[in-house]
CSV table of C-alpha atoms in Angstrom, one decimal:
chain,number,residue,atom,x,y,z
E,1,MET,CA,0.0,0.0,0.0
E,2,ASN,CA,1.2,3.5,-0.8
E,3,GLN,CA,1.5,5.9,2.2
E,4,VAL,CA,0.3,9.0,0.4
E,5,VAL,CA,-1.0,9.6,-3.1
E,6,ILE,CA,-1.1,13.2,-4.4
E,7,SER,CA,-3.3,14.1,-7.3
E,8,GLY,CA,-1.7,17.0,-9.2
E,9,ALA,CA,1.9,17.8,-10.1
E,10,GLY,CA,1.5,21.6,-10.0
E,11,PRO,CA,3.5,23.7,-7.6
E,12,ASN,CA,1.3,22.8,-4.6
E,13,GLY,CA,1.4,19.1,-5.2
E,14,LEU,CA,5.2,19.1,-5.8
E,15,MET,CA,5.8,21.2,-2.7
E,16,LEU,CA,3.8,18.8,-0.6
E,17,ALA,CA,5.6,15.8,-2.1
E,18,CYS,CA,9.0,17.4,-1.2
E,19,GLU,CA,7.8,18.1,2.4
E,20,LEU,CA,6.6,14.5,2.8
E,21,ALA,CA,9.9,13.1,1.4
E,22,LEU,CA,11.8,15.3,3.9
E,23,ALA,CA,9.8,13.7,6.6
E,24,GLY,CA,10.5,10.1,5.5
E,25,VAL,CA,7.4,9.5,3.5
E,26,ARG,CA,7.6,8.5,-0.2
E,27,PRO,CA,4.5,9.9,-1.9
E,28,LEU,CA,3.2,8.9,-5.3
E,29,VAL,CA,2.2,11.9,-7.5
E,30,LEU,CA,-0.4,11.4,-10.2
E,31,GLU,CA,-0.7,14.0,-12.9
E,32,ARG,CA,-3.3,13.9,-15.8
E,33,LEU,CA,-1.1,15.9,-18.1
E,34,THR,CA,1.5,13.9,-20.1
E,35,GLU,CA,4.0,16.8,-20.0
E,36,ALA,CA,4.5,19.9,-17.7
E,37,ALA,CA,2.2,22.7,-18.6
E,38,THR,CA,3.8,25.5,-20.7
E,39,GLU,CA,0.9,28.0,-20.6
E,40,PRO,CA,2.0,31.1,-18.6
E,41,LYS,CA,0.2,31.4,-15.3
E,42,ALA,CA,1.4,33.2,-12.2
E,43,ASN,CA,4.2,35.7,-12.6
E,44,GLY,CA,5.7,35.5,-9.2
E,45,LEU,CA,5.4,34.8,-5.5
E,46,VAL,CA,4.2,37.3,-2.9
E,47,GLY,CA,4.3,37.0,0.9
E,48,GLN,CA,5.7,34.7,3.6
E,49,VAL,CA,6.1,31.8,1.2
E,50,VAL,CA,9.2,33.5,-0.2
E,51,ARG,CA,10.9,33.2,3.2
E,52,MET,CA,9.6,29.7,3.5
E,53,LEU,CA,11.3,28.7,0.3
E,54,HIS,CA,14.5,30.3,1.6
E,55,ARG,CA,14.1,28.3,4.7
E,56,ARG,CA,14.0,25.1,2.6
E,57,GLY,CA,17.1,26.1,0.5
E,58,LEU,CA,15.0,26.7,-2.6
E,59,TYR,CA,15.1,30.5,-2.9
E,60,ASP,CA,18.7,30.5,-4.3
E,61,ARG,CA,17.6,27.9,-6.9
E,62,LEU,CA,15.0,30.3,-8.2
E,63,THR,CA,16.9,33.6,-8.2
E,64,ASP,CA,20.2,35.3,-7.6
E,65,GLN,CA,18.5,38.4,-6.1
E,66,PRO,CA,19.1,39.1,-2.5
E,67,LEU,CA,16.3,38.2,-0.1
E,68,ALA,CA,14.8,41.5,1.2
E,69,PRO,CA,11.3,42.9,1.7
E,70,THR,CA,9.9,44.9,-1.2
E,71,PRO,CA,10.1,48.7,-1.0
E,72,GLY,CA,6.6,49.1,-2.3
E,73,PHE,CA,3.5,47.3,-3.6
E,74,VAL,CA,-0.1,48.0,-4.5
E,75,PHE,CA,-3.4,47.3,-2.8
E,76,GLY,CA,-6.5,47.7,-5.0
E,77,ALA,CA,-4.5,49.6,-7.6
E,78,LEU,CA,-3.4,52.1,-5.0
E,79,PRO,CA,0.4,52.6,-4.5
E,80,MET,CA,1.6,51.4,-1.1
E,81,PRO,CA,5.2,52.6,-0.2
E,82,LEU,CA,6.8,50.3,2.3
E,83,ALA,CA,10.5,51.3,2.5
E,84,ASP,CA,10.0,53.3,5.6
E,85,LEU,CA,8.5,50.3,7.5
E,86,GLY,CA,11.9,48.6,7.9
E,87,ASP,CA,11.7,44.8,8.1
E,88,HIS,CA,8.1,44.1,7.1
E,89,PRO,CA,6.8,40.7,6.0
E,90,LEU,CA,5.9,41.5,2.3
E,91,TYR,CA,8.6,39.7,0.2
E,92,LEU,CA,8.4,39.3,-3.6
E,93,LEU,CA,10.0,36.8,-5.9
E,94,GLY,CA,9.4,37.6,-9.6
E,95,VAL,CA,9.7,34.2,-11.3
E,96,PRO,CA,7.1,32.6,-13.5
E,97,GLN,CA,5.1,29.7,-12.2
E,98,ARG,CA,6.6,27.2,-14.7
E,99,GLN,CA,10.1,28.0,-13.2
E,100,VAL,CA,8.7,27.3,-9.7
E,101,GLU,CA,7.3,24.0,-11.0
E,102,ARG,CA,10.6,23.1,-12.6
E,103,VAL,CA,12.7,23.7,-9.5
E,104,LEU,CA,10.2,21.9,-7.3
E,105,GLY,CA,10.1,19.0,-9.7
E,106,GLU,CA,13.9,18.8,-9.7
E,107,ARG,CA,13.9,18.8,-5.9
E,108,ALA,CA,11.2,16.2,-5.7
E,109,ALA,CA,13.3,13.9,-8.1
E,110,GLU,CA,16.3,14.4,-5.8
E,111,LEU,CA,14.3,13.3,-2.9
E,112,GLY,CA,13.1,10.1,-4.7
E,113,VAL,CA,9.5,11.2,-5.4
E,114,GLU,CA,7.8,9.3,-8.2
E,115,VAL,CA,5.6,11.4,-10.5
E,116,ARG,CA,3.4,9.5,-13.0
E,117,ARG,CA,2.2,11.6,-15.9
E,118,GLY,CA,-0.8,10.8,-18.0
E,119,HIS,CA,-2.5,9.4,-14.9
E,120,ALA,CA,-5.8,11.1,-14.2
E,121,LEU,CA,-7.8,10.4,-11.0
E,122,THR,CA,-11.2,9.2,-12.1
E,123,GLY,CA,-12.6,7.6,-9.0
E,124,LEU,CA,-12.1,7.0,-5.3
E,125,THR,CA,-13.5,5.0,-2.4
E,126,GLN,CA,-12.3,5.0,1.2
E,127,ASP,CA,-12.7,3.0,4.3
E,128,ASP,CA,-11.2,3.1,7.8
E,129,ASP,CA,-7.8,1.8,6.6
E,130,GLY,CA,-7.2,3.8,3.4
E,131,VAL,CA,-8.3,5.0,0.0
E,132,THR,CA,-8.7,3.1,-3.3
E,133,VAL,CA,-7.9,5.5,-6.1
E,134,GLU,CA,-9.1,4.8,-9.7
E,135,VAL,CA,-6.7,6.0,-12.4
E,136,ASN,CA,-7.8,6.5,-16.1
E,137,GLY,CA,-10.9,4.6,-15.4
E,138,ARG,CA,-9.2,1.2,-15.1
E,139,GLU,CA,-6.1,1.1,-12.8
E,140,ARG,CA,-6.6,1.0,-9.0
E,141,ILE,CA,-4.1,2.1,-6.5
E,142,ARG,CA,-4.4,1.6,-2.7
E,143,THR,CA,-3.1,4.4,-0.3
E,144,GLU,CA,-3.3,5.3,3.3
E,145,TYR,CA,-4.1,9.0,2.4
E,146,LEU,CA,-5.1,10.9,-0.7
E,147,VAL,CA,-4.4,14.6,-1.2
E,148,GLY,CA,-6.1,16.6,-3.9
E,149,ALA,CA,-3.8,19.3,-5.4
E,150,ASP,CA,-5.6,19.2,-8.6
E,151,GLY,CA,-6.9,22.8,-9.1
E,152,GLY,CA,-10.1,24.7,-8.9
E,153,HIS,CA,-12.0,22.0,-10.8
E,154,SER,CA,-10.6,19.3,-8.5
E,155,PRO,CA,-11.8,15.8,-9.3
E,156,THR,CA,-10.6,14.8,-5.8
E,157,ARG,CA,-12.8,17.3,-4.1
E,158,ARG,CA,-15.8,16.4,-6.2
E,159,LEU,CA,-15.3,12.6,-5.8
E,160,ALA,CA,-14.9,13.0,-2.0
E,161,GLY,CA,-18.2,14.9,-1.8
E,162,ILE,CA,-16.7,18.1,-0.5
E,163,GLY,CA,-18.8,21.2,-1.3
E,164,PHE,CA,-17.3,24.3,-2.9
E,165,PRO,CA,-19.7,27.1,-2.2
E,166,GLY,CA,-19.1,30.6,-3.4
E,167,VAL,CA,-20.0,33.0,-6.2
E,168,THR,CA,-19.2,33.4,-9.9
E,169,HIS,CA,-19.0,37.0,-11.3
E,170,ASP,CA,-19.5,37.5,-15.0
E,171,ASP,CA,-19.7,41.3,-15.1
E,172,SER,CA,-16.1,42.0,-16.3
E,173,VAL,CA,-13.8,41.0,-19.1
E,174,SER,CA,-10.0,40.8,-18.6
E,175,ARG,CA,-7.5,40.6,-21.4
E,176,THR,CA,-3.8,39.8,-21.0
E,177,ALA,CA,-1.0,39.2,-23.5
E,178,HIS,CA,2.7,39.2,-23.9
E,179,VAL,CA,3.4,42.1,-26.3
E,180,THR,CA,6.0,44.6,-27.4
E,181,VAL,CA,5.5,48.4,-26.9
E,182,PRO,CA,7.5,51.3,-28.4
E,183,ALA,CA,10.9,51.0,-26.7
E,184,GLU,CA,11.2,54.8,-26.5
E,185,TRP,CA,8.0,55.0,-24.4
E,186,VAL,CA,9.7,53.0,-21.5
E,187,ASP,CA,12.3,54.6,-19.3
E,188,ALA,CA,14.9,53.1,-16.9
E,189,THR,CA,12.4,52.9,-14.1
E,190,ASP,CA,10.0,50.7,-16.1
E,191,THR,CA,7.6,53.6,-16.4
E,192,LEU,CA,5.5,53.7,-19.6
E,193,THR,CA,4.8,57.2,-20.9
E,194,VAL,CA,1.8,57.3,-23.2
E,195,PRO,CA,1.5,60.3,-25.4
E,196,GLY,CA,-1.8,62.1,-24.7
E,197,TYR,CA,-2.2,60.3,-21.4
E,198,GLY,CA,0.8,60.4,-19.2
E,199,ARG,CA,3.2,58.3,-17.1
E,200,ILE,CA,2.1,54.8,-15.9
E,201,PRO,CA,4.5,53.0,-13.5
E,202,GLY,CA,5.4,49.5,-14.4
E,203,PHE,CA,4.0,46.5,-12.5
E,204,LEU,CA,1.3,48.6,-10.7
E,205,HIS,CA,-2.4,48.3,-11.4
E,206,HIS,CA,-3.5,51.6,-12.9
E,207,ARG,CA,-7.2,52.4,-12.6
E,208,THR,CA,-9.2,54.8,-14.7
E,209,ASP,CA,-13.0,55.6,-14.7
E,210,ARG,CA,-13.3,53.1,-17.6
E,211,GLY,CA,-11.3,50.1,-16.4
E,212,LEU,CA,-7.9,48.8,-15.2
E,213,PHE,CA,-4.6,48.8,-17.1
E,214,VAL,CA,-1.3,47.0,-16.2
E,215,PHE,CA,2.1,47.2,-17.8
E,216,ALA,CA,4.6,44.7,-16.5
E,217,PRO,CA,8.0,44.7,-18.3
E,218,PHE,CA,9.5,41.5,-16.7
E,219,PRO,CA,13.3,41.3,-17.1
E,220,GLY,CA,14.3,38.8,-19.7
E,221,ARG,CA,10.8,38.2,-20.8
E,222,PRO,CA,8.3,40.0,-23.1
E,223,ALA,CA,6.3,42.7,-21.5
E,224,LEU,CA,2.8,41.8,-20.2
E,225,VAL,CA,-0.1,44.1,-20.8
E,226,SER,CA,-3.5,43.5,-19.2
E,227,THR,CA,-6.8,45.3,-19.0
E,228,ILE,CA,-10.1,44.8,-17.1
E,229,GLU,CA,-13.3,46.3,-18.3
E,230,TRP,CA,-16.8,46.2,-16.7
E,231,GLY,CA,-20.0,45.8,-18.6
E,232,ALA,CA,-18.1,44.8,-21.8
E,233,SER,CA,-19.3,41.9,-24.0
E,234,GLU,CA,-17.1,39.0,-25.0
E,235,PRO,CA,-16.3,38.7,-28.7
E,236,ALA,CA,-17.1,35.3,-30.3
E,237,ALA,CA,-13.7,35.1,-32.0
E,238,PRO,CA,-10.5,34.0,-30.2
E,239,PRO,CA,-8.6,36.8,-28.5
E,240,THR,CA,-6.1,38.8,-30.5
E,241,ILE,CA,-3.5,41.5,-29.8
E,242,ALA,CA,-5.6,43.9,-31.8
E,243,GLU,CA,-8.5,43.2,-29.4
E,244,LEU,CA,-6.3,44.0,-26.4
E,245,GLU,CA,-5.0,47.2,-28.2
E,246,ALA,CA,-8.6,48.3,-28.6
E,247,SER,CA,-9.4,47.6,-25.0
E,248,VAL,CA,-6.3,49.7,-23.9
E,249,ARG,CA,-7.7,52.5,-26.0
E,250,ARG,CA,-11.0,52.4,-24.2
E,251,VAL,CA,-9.5,52.1,-20.7
E,252,LEU,CA,-6.9,54.9,-21.2
E,253,GLY,CA,-8.6,57.0,-23.8
E,254,ALA,CA,-5.3,56.9,-25.7
E,255,ASP,CA,-3.5,54.6,-28.2
E,256,VAL,CA,-0.7,52.3,-27.2
E,257,PRO,CA,0.7,50.4,-30.2
E,258,LEU,CA,1.1,46.7,-29.3
E,259,GLY,CA,3.1,44.3,-31.3
E,260,PRO,CA,3.7,40.6,-31.1
E,261,PRO,CA,6.2,39.4,-28.4
E,262,ALA,CA,9.8,38.6,-29.3
E,263,GLY,CA,11.3,35.2,-28.5
E,264,ASP,CA,10.2,31.6,-28.7
E,265,GLY,CA,7.7,31.7,-25.8
E,266,PRO,CA,5.4,30.2,-24.6
E,267,HIS,CA,3.5,33.5,-24.8
E,268,LEU,CA,0.3,34.4,-23.2
E,269,LEU,CA,-2.8,35.6,-25.0
E,270,ARG,CA,-5.9,35.2,-22.9
E,271,ARG,CA,-9.4,36.6,-22.4
E,272,LEU,CA,-11.4,35.8,-19.2
E,273,THR,CA,-15.0,36.7,-18.8
E,274,SER,CA,-15.8,35.7,-15.2
E,275,GLY,CA,-14.2,35.3,-11.8
E,276,ASN,CA,-14.8,32.8,-9.1
E,277,THR,CA,-14.6,33.2,-5.3
E,278,ARG,CA,-15.1,29.8,-3.7
E,279,LEU,CA,-14.0,28.0,-0.5
E,280,ALA,CA,-14.3,24.3,0.3
E,281,ASP,CA,-16.7,23.7,3.1
E,282,ARG,CA,-14.1,21.4,4.6
E,283,TYR,CA,-10.4,20.6,3.8
E,284,ARG,CA,-10.7,16.9,4.9
E,285,GLU,CA,-13.1,14.1,4.4
E,286,GLY,CA,-11.8,11.0,6.2
E,287,ARG,CA,-8.5,10.1,4.6
E,288,VAL,CA,-8.9,12.6,1.7
E,289,LEU,CA,-7.4,16.1,2.0
E,290,LEU,CA,-7.2,19.2,-0.2
E,291,VAL,CA,-4.5,21.8,-0.7
E,292,GLY,CA,-4.2,24.9,-2.9
E,293,ASP,CA,-6.9,25.8,-5.5
E,294,ALA,CA,-8.6,22.5,-4.8
E,295,ALA,CA,-9.6,24.1,-1.5
E,296,HIS,CA,-10.0,27.8,-2.5
E,297,VAL,CA,-10.2,30.0,-5.6
E,298,HIS,CA,-10.3,33.8,-5.6
E,299,SER,CA,-9.2,36.8,-7.6
E,300,ALA,CA,-5.5,36.9,-8.6
E,301,ILE,CA,-5.3,40.6,-7.7
E,302,GLY,CA,-2.3,41.1,-5.3
E,303,GLY,CA,-0.8,37.7,-6.3
E,304,PRO,CA,-1.8,35.7,-3.2
E,305,GLY,CA,-2.5,32.3,-4.9
E,306,LEU,CA,0.8,30.6,-4.7
E,307,ASN,CA,1.6,32.1,-1.3
E,308,LEU,CA,-1.6,30.5,0.0
E,309,GLY,CA,-1.4,27.2,-1.7
E,310,LEU,CA,2.3,26.5,-1.1
E,311,GLN,CA,1.9,27.3,2.6
E,312,ASP,CA,-1.1,24.9,2.7
E,313,ALA,CA,1.4,22.2,1.5
E,314,VAL,CA,4.1,23.1,4.0
E,315,ASN,CA,1.5,23.1,6.8
E,316,LEU,CA,0.1,19.7,5.8
E,317,GLY,CA,3.3,17.9,5.0
E,318,TRP,CA,4.8,17.3,8.4
E,319,LYS,CA,1.4,16.6,9.9
E,320,LEU,CA,0.5,14.0,7.3
E,321,ALA,CA,3.9,12.4,7.8
E,322,ALA,CA,3.1,12.2,11.6
E,323,ALA,CA,-0.2,10.6,10.7
E,324,VAL,CA,1.5,8.0,8.5
E,325,HIS,CA,4.3,7.2,10.9
E,326,ARG,CA,2.6,7.5,14.2
E,327,GLY,CA,-1.1,7.5,13.6
E,328,ALA,CA,-1.4,11.1,14.7
E,329,ALA,CA,-4.8,11.8,13.1
E,330,ASP,CA,-5.5,14.3,15.8
E,331,LEU,CA,-2.6,16.4,14.4
E,332,LEU,CA,-4.2,16.2,11.0
E,333,ASP,CA,-7.3,17.8,12.5
E,334,THR,CA,-5.3,21.0,13.0
E,335,TYR,CA,-4.7,21.5,9.3
E,336,GLU,CA,-8.1,22.9,8.4
E,337,GLY,CA,-8.3,24.9,11.6
E,338,GLU,CA,-5.1,26.7,10.8
E,339,ARG,CA,-5.3,27.1,7.1
E,340,ARG,CA,-9.0,27.8,6.4
E,341,PRO,CA,-9.0,31.1,8.3
E,342,VAL,CA,-6.0,32.2,6.2
E,343,SER,CA,-8.0,31.4,3.1
E,344,GLU,CA,-10.9,33.5,4.4
E,345,ARG,CA,-8.5,36.4,4.9
E,346,VAL,CA,-7.2,36.1,1.4
E,347,ILE,CA,-10.7,36.0,0.0
E,348,MET,CA,-11.7,39.1,2.0
E,349,SER,CA,-8.6,40.9,0.8
E,350,SER,CA,-9.2,40.0,-2.9
E,351,LEU,CA,-12.8,41.1,-2.7
E,352,ALA,CA,-11.9,44.4,-1.1
E,353,GLN,CA,-9.3,45.1,-3.8
E,354,SER,CA,-11.8,44.2,-6.5
E,355,ALA,CA,-14.2,46.7,-5.0
E,356,LEU,CA,-11.4,49.4,-5.1
E,357,ILE,CA,-10.7,49.0,-8.8
E,358,ALA,CA,-14.4,49.0,-9.9
E,359,PRO,CA,-15.7,52.0,-11.8
E,360,GLY,CA,-17.9,54.7,-10.3
E,361,ASP,CA,-17.7,58.0,-8.4
E,362,GLU,CA,-18.3,56.3,-5.1
E,363,VAL,CA,-15.3,54.1,-5.7
E,364,THR,CA,-13.2,57.1,-6.6
E,365,ALA,CA,-14.2,58.7,-3.3
E,366,LEU,CA,-13.3,55.5,-1.4
E,367,ARG,CA,-9.9,55.5,-3.1
E,368,THR,CA,-9.3,59.0,-2.1
E,369,LEU,CA,-10.0,58.1,1.5
E,370,MET,CA,-7.8,55.0,1.3
E,371,THR,CA,-4.9,57.1,-0.1
E,372,GLU,CA,-5.2,59.4,2.9
E,373,LEU,CA,-5.2,56.4,5.2
E,374,PHE,CA,-2.0,55.0,3.5
E,375,GLU,CA,-0.2,58.0,4.7
E,376,GLU,CA,-0.2,56.3,8.2
E,377,PRO,CA,2.7,53.8,8.5
E,378,THR,CA,0.5,51.6,10.9
E,379,VAL,CA,-2.1,51.3,8.1
E,380,ARG,CA,0.4,50.3,5.5
E,381,ARG,CA,2.0,47.8,7.9
E,382,ARG,CA,-1.4,46.3,8.6
E,383,ILE,CA,-2.1,45.8,4.9
E,384,ALA,CA,1.4,44.4,4.3
E,385,ASP,CA,0.7,41.8,7.0
E,386,LEU,CA,-2.6,41.0,5.4
E,387,MET,CA,-1.1,40.5,1.9
E,388,ALA,CA,1.9,38.5,3.2
E,389,GLY,CA,-0.3,36.2,5.2
E,390,ALA,CA,1.4,37.3,8.4
E,391,ASP,CA,-1.7,38.6,10.2
E,392,VAL,CA,-3.1,35.2,11.2
E,393,ARG,CA,-1.8,33.6,14.4
E,394,TYR,CA,-2.2,29.9,14.9
E,395,ASP,CA,-3.6,28.7,18.2
E,396,THR,CA,-0.7,26.5,19.5
E,397,GLY,CA,-1.9,26.4,23.1
E,398,CYS,CA,0.8,28.8,24.3
E,399,ASP,CA,0.1,32.4,25.3
E,400,HIS,CA,3.5,33.8,24.6
E,401,PRO,CA,3.4,36.7,21.9
E,402,LEU,CA,5.6,34.7,19.5
E,403,ALA,CA,3.5,31.5,19.7
E,404,GLY,CA,1.7,30.8,16.5
E,405,ARG,CA,3.8,33.2,14.5
E,406,PHE,CA,6.1,32.5,11.6
E,407,VAL,CA,9.9,32.9,12.1
E,408,PRO,CA,12.0,33.4,9.0
E,409,GLY,CA,14.9,31.1,9.9
E,410,THR,CA,17.7,30.5,7.4
E,411,ALA,CA,18.4,28.2,4.5
E,412,GLN,CA,20.1,25.8,7.0
E,413,GLU,CA,16.7,24.4,8.0
E,414,ARG,CA,16.2,22.7,4.7
E,415,ARG,CA,15.8,19.3,6.4
E,416,ALA,CA,12.3,20.3,7.6
E,417,ARG,CA,12.8,19.2,11.2
E,418,ALA,CA,11.4,20.8,14.3
E,419,GLN,CA,13.9,23.1,16.0
E,420,LEU,CA,14.4,24.0,19.7
E,421,VAL,CA,16.0,27.4,20.1
E,422,ASP,CA,17.6,27.2,23.6
E,423,PRO,CA,19.6,30.3,24.7
E,424,THR,CA,20.2,28.9,28.1
E,425,GLY,CA,21.3,25.3,27.3
E,426,ALA,CA,19.1,24.2,30.2
E,427,LEU,CA,16.3,22.6,28.2
E,428,ASP,CA,16.1,18.9,27.4
E,429,PRO,CA,14.2,17.8,24.3
E,430,GLY,CA,14.3,14.2,25.6
E,431,SER,CA,13.9,11.5,22.9
E,432,TRP,CA,12.1,13.7,20.4
E,433,GLU,CA,14.0,14.2,17.2
E,434,VAL,CA,14.6,18.0,17.3
E,435,ASP,CA,17.5,20.1,16.1
E,436,VAL,CA,18.7,22.1,19.1
E,437,VAL,CA,20.4,25.4,18.4
E,438,ALA,CA,21.6,28.3,20.6
E,439,GLY,CA,20.1,31.7,20.1
E,440,ASP,CA,19.2,35.0,21.7
E,441,GLY,CA,15.8,36.0,23.2
E,442,PRO,CA,13.2,33.6,24.4
E,443,ALA,CA,13.4,29.8,24.2
E,444,MET,CA,11.3,28.5,21.2
E,445,LEU,CA,10.0,25.3,19.8
E,446,VAL,CA,9.7,25.9,16.1
E,447,ARG,CA,7.6,23.5,14.1
E,448,PRO,CA,8.8,22.1,10.7
E,449,ASP,CA,6.7,24.7,8.9
E,450,GLY,CA,8.5,27.6,10.6
E,451,TYR,CA,5.7,28.5,13.1
E,452,VAL,CA,6.4,28.8,16.8
E,453,ALA,CA,4.7,26.1,18.8
E,454,TRP,CA,5.9,27.2,22.2
E,455,ALA,CA,8.0,30.1,23.6
E,456,SER,CA,9.1,31.1,27.0
E,457,THR,CA,11.4,33.7,28.6
E,458,GLU,CA,12.2,31.1,31.4
E,459,PRO,CA,13.7,27.6,31.0
E,460,ASP,CA,10.2,26.1,31.4
E,461,GLN,CA,10.9,22.4,30.9
E,462,GLU,CA,7.4,21.3,31.8
E,463,GLY,CA,5.9,23.7,29.2
E,464,LEU,CA,8.4,22.5,26.5
E,465,THR,CA,7.5,18.9,27.2
E,466,ARG,CA,3.8,19.5,26.8
E,467,ALA,CA,4.4,21.3,23.5
E,468,LEU,CA,6.7,18.5,22.3
E,469,SER,CA,4.1,15.9,23.1
E,470,ARG,CA,1.2,17.9,21.5
E,471,TRP,CA,3.0,18.8,18.3
E,472,LEU,CA,5.5,16.0,17.8
E,473,GLY,CA,3.8,13.0,19.5
E,474,PRO,CA,5.4,10.2,21.5
E,475,GLN,CA,8.1,9.7,18.9
E,476,VAL,CA,9.2,11.3,15.6
E,477,CYS,CA,10.0,9.7,12.3
E,478,GLY,CA,13.5,9.9,10.9
E,479,VAL,CA,14.2,12.7,8.5
E,480,LEU,CA,16.4,12.7,5.4
E,481,SER,CA,19.5,14.8,5.3
């Protein structure tokens, strides 16, 4: 019998596979596609997941840029300067999703993970001992646990009978494409100057009374231009660059010549006519669990998708390994309780930002008010925490201010083990497999996902032992180097 089967070899499925492998579990990954997808999707990572990837030693495999919080971002197409906040939690990593998938796929292969392509999940039944997975309508695979990382249309979620309530909006049309623009219109700061309109900073959502415009000149890649219009009808023909050019003219009231992108691609040319906001009514049904878009879908504004999904995977991985090795099903029960509130916050944030970019005088007035509020550093820090996913504290049973919070760590924690930070040298982790390190400040037990399970300013051995028992169980599985 397999220990864990993962349906879906996208970034969330591969991240979960890596986490399980680090915890001594050999998952089997099933992917319906015969080859890795080449269609451009997300353009980068936003939030705490960037530091999580650094913690696992993956950040340097994705970029040679130094790890640092971003000096500015946007919220609802409103500029949000952040440089004066110091060490805030909003980190950016501007790499395309296919590069993230490639690096995670390479890491999974290094860890011995098997990925079977061309294997679509078509059925499942479960009992007290495991799950029987049907593949391609004929093959059957037995596993202790099944995880659906198979997207917003998740077959796993549907077959497990998990509801996916929410709303679908069809009142807007978005168009996005890789294009070329006149080179002389773009300056060294990535600002696009449109004759007859004015300057439009790169990478920032730009709202007008008629819609939204984005110009994103990614280094080493064709520029991305995107528009959103409300109340527009969808043409019957496939999308074209000329159609996007006409949309830009309507949104800006000025012409921006758009040409085909240079290079081999793959290049994006897409039109979307609706948006979904949905949240699974539960993340677990018996021995079936959901991560990523299988559990939640929402607007892409602000780029929260991979931050949310990858952190789902990191949260679940070590808990699922504990369930496999030690029967710690009670630890699995904490997965939904910790991650679903984060999803609710992301959905709230994306809906709020969607409201701020909508047309109308009342929205313009609200934006004026928000711009005034953004003059206050405390407001900007609050929004930065929200967008980074740093504003939710897990209930770990400890009342210390650090408990339930994420700590950045370093790339040395790539083994995904729990860590005891003991500045006194007086604490004893007993037989639990925990990396013990010295440090300044309070003593801390840091879970494998980087969150503080317990902290104390005193050498509280009794409190540490309770935390070890609650979060690591009576014994811990071996971990690969």
